[in-house]
Structure formats: structure tokens, C-alpha cells
Amino acid sequence: MATAFKCGTDQLKIKPAPLNIPKEVQKRRAANAFTPIKIKADYTSFTKTGSMTTETLEKAKKLIDETISEFNKLLKVQHVDNDLEGEEDTFKKGCGLNKLPSDFKNLLNDYDLIVFPSFDQDLSSNVLAAATFCIFNPNTFQPYAGNLYINPSISFDKTNTDIYMKQILLHEMTHI
């Protein structure tokens, strides 16, 4: 019996946290033109689980990067540089992270959205992936960061896995 895809977003426990952006920065946003969204996956916390091979981990990263590349072609946004000085705890708590990338303070200067992928042991067996935004602007509700969870029991070795998983991940990115 084939397992049908079921989105696990309704099972996530992350509660998004607002990031207060100064009014003068928000005013600059209105003057900016719409450009293709720039999304970065941060793999600081993306590690193997259980008996997962390095090859499987790298294949998952490649699929995530390819999915983000496709997603970058779909949306246009107004980019505004955001200074994240002093916001480390907001990101750690809001996104459930233990550590942040070394270039954390400048992430939202170069990108519109940061995605933190991870393998989630808590996803039920019939959920392949789930995602949610975890940091957002409280005035505009624009997401700045999100969590992308992948079920670690997924086999990336099956025929057409790449195509299927990219579609799943593209769907999950829309939750962010």
C-alpha cells in the first residue's frame, strides 16, 4: 500500500516571534522596487540522524538548494536591509536553534528570507516534511526566517525521489 503525502505543518510546535524593525527602515521599504526574492538556507544545524549516510545528507542539501533556486523565480519582494545586532536570542528562541551562523548579523542584508532546514525525529511516519515561519515583522507579517523540517526516515534512493521531494519542499516553502 502506497503512503500518500500528508503535510505536517499543523503538528509543529514553533510559535513565530516578531522582529521589530525601526519605522525609518520600514519607510525605505516603500521606496524599493520589487525584485526576485533571495532565500538562503542555513545548514548550521543540519546534521545526520541515526544511521543516515553523509551521501544522504548531501543529497538532501542539494534538493533544498535546488528547491530554493526554483522558489526564488516565483516571488518578487521589496528588499530592505535589516540589522540583526542584538537579535540573536530572538532568532534562537523563535526558531528553536541552538547556534547561529557566524555571519548572522548580516544575513538579512543580503537575503530576504533565511531557512533553517533540519531532520525532525518528531514528525509522524506519514509526514514527509513540514515548515513554518519562525521570525516575522509584526507590522507587515513578512516572514524573515523559517524552519523546514524533513522526516529523517525518507529514502532518497528511490526512483524519481528528486522530482517528488522538490515538489514536497516547494509546497513546504509556501508555509514559510
XYZ file of C-alpha atoms in Angstrom:
176
model
C 0.000 0.000 0.000
C 1.470 3.364 -1.059
C 1.770 6.120 1.505
C 0.175 9.383 0.424
C 1.791 12.711 1.189
C 0.467 14.447 4.254
C 1.693 17.896 5.234
C 2.811 18.089 8.876
C 2.640 21.851 9.405
C -0.354 21.515 11.725
C 1.776 19.342 14.050
C 4.574 21.877 14.588
C 5.091 23.446 17.997
C 7.152 26.505 16.937
C 5.464 29.822 17.724
C 6.683 32.662 15.453
C 8.333 35.664 17.139
C 8.020 39.277 15.948
C 11.155 41.207 14.961
C 10.690 44.930 15.491
C 12.112 46.879 12.559
C 12.608 50.639 13.060
C 10.000 52.859 11.366
C 12.638 54.620 9.238
C 13.708 51.267 7.801
C 10.102 50.375 7.057
C 9.637 53.699 5.251
C 12.601 52.883 2.993
C 10.844 49.661 2.075
C 8.046 51.573 0.357
C 10.611 53.236 -1.936
C 12.222 49.959 -3.012
C 11.317 48.217 -6.235
C 10.155 44.616 -6.275
C 12.977 42.193 -7.071
C 13.150 38.389 -7.078
C 13.195 37.077 -3.534
C 16.590 35.978 -2.228
C 16.382 32.988 0.102
C 19.297 31.399 1.921
C 19.325 28.003 3.561
C 21.481 27.966 6.662
C 22.847 24.492 7.322
C 24.473 25.272 10.687
C 22.124 22.845 12.466
C 21.522 20.455 9.562
C 23.130 17.211 10.668
C 22.801 13.489 10.069
C 20.499 11.479 12.273
C 20.715 7.828 13.244
C 22.339 5.691 10.572
C 21.982 8.346 7.855
C 24.907 8.487 5.463
C 26.839 11.597 4.511
C 25.696 10.963 0.940
C 22.036 11.172 2.020
C 22.693 14.392 3.944
C 24.396 15.948 0.919
C 21.594 14.817 -1.398
C 19.040 16.464 0.911
C 21.064 19.717 0.904
C 21.236 19.623 -2.895
C 17.455 19.149 -3.139
C 16.834 22.003 -0.700
C 19.170 24.307 -2.633
C 17.521 23.379 -5.948
C 14.078 23.961 -4.443
C 15.114 27.371 -3.115
C 16.507 28.243 -6.541
C 13.120 27.422 -8.066
C 11.283 29.343 -5.359
C 13.478 32.403 -5.990
C 11.991 32.502 -9.501
C 8.410 32.556 -8.225
C 8.233 35.600 -5.935
C 9.220 39.233 -6.062
C 9.573 41.269 -2.879
C 10.732 44.664 -1.687
C 14.115 44.110 -0.069
C 15.190 46.141 2.944
C 18.489 45.696 4.758
C 17.881 44.662 8.347
C 20.423 44.973 11.139
C 20.210 41.918 13.378
C 22.560 43.279 16.038
C 21.242 42.120 19.408
C 18.590 39.820 17.891
C 20.438 36.552 18.457
C 18.110 35.444 21.259
C 15.018 36.305 19.187
C 16.244 34.007 16.425
C 17.366 31.236 18.757
C 14.089 31.195 20.702
C 11.770 31.954 17.777
C 13.292 29.299 15.519
C 14.302 26.797 18.194
C 18.009 26.996 17.316
C 20.970 26.091 19.494
C 23.504 28.034 17.453
C 23.514 30.652 14.721
C 25.746 31.032 11.671
C 28.874 33.159 12.063
C 27.541 35.734 9.555
C 24.219 36.021 11.417
C 24.196 39.827 11.825
C 24.329 40.378 8.064
C 22.010 37.620 6.868
C 19.024 39.870 6.224
C 21.169 42.471 4.470
C 21.915 40.022 1.679
C 18.770 37.874 1.810
C 15.039 38.370 2.221
C 14.405 35.066 3.967
C 16.562 32.616 5.907
C 15.507 28.969 6.033
C 16.814 26.647 8.750
C 16.465 23.040 7.497
C 16.622 20.108 9.892
C 15.728 16.463 10.117
C 12.890 16.187 12.610
C 12.548 12.942 14.547
C 9.137 14.041 15.867
C 7.326 14.057 12.504
C 4.865 11.174 12.303
C 5.756 8.439 9.832
C 3.161 9.592 7.264
C 4.526 13.166 7.226
C 7.444 13.659 4.841
C 8.129 17.304 5.637
C 6.742 20.363 7.386
C 7.610 24.067 7.531
C 6.618 27.272 9.246
C 7.906 30.819 9.553
C 9.594 31.497 12.880
C 10.590 35.186 12.691
C 8.393 37.883 11.174
C 7.805 41.630 11.033
C 4.960 42.370 13.485
C 3.696 45.269 11.351
C 3.664 43.666 7.909
C 3.733 39.974 8.903
C 6.525 39.483 6.367
C 8.483 36.370 7.331
C 12.234 36.805 7.806
C 13.096 33.242 8.803
C 11.533 29.825 8.773
C 12.090 26.239 9.774
C 12.000 23.460 7.177
C 11.682 20.006 8.718
C 12.315 16.787 6.810
C 11.377 13.357 8.091
C 14.706 11.531 8.577
C 13.168 8.205 7.556
C 12.686 9.347 3.942
C 14.608 7.267 1.425
C 16.359 9.493 -1.075
C 17.375 6.466 -3.141
C 14.054 5.680 -4.822
C 13.311 6.403 -8.476
C 12.072 9.976 -9.064
C 12.821 10.984 -5.452
C 14.447 14.221 -6.616
C 11.391 15.375 -8.544
C 8.958 14.279 -5.841
C 10.922 15.790 -2.951
C 11.417 19.105 -4.754
C 7.641 19.339 -5.150
C 7.145 18.494 -1.462
C 9.769 21.032 -0.381
C 8.341 23.685 -2.698
C 4.961 23.139 -1.044
C 6.517 23.401 2.405
C 8.338 26.621 1.469
C 4.949 28.226 0.855
C 4.161 27.722 4.548
C 7.122 29.943 5.373
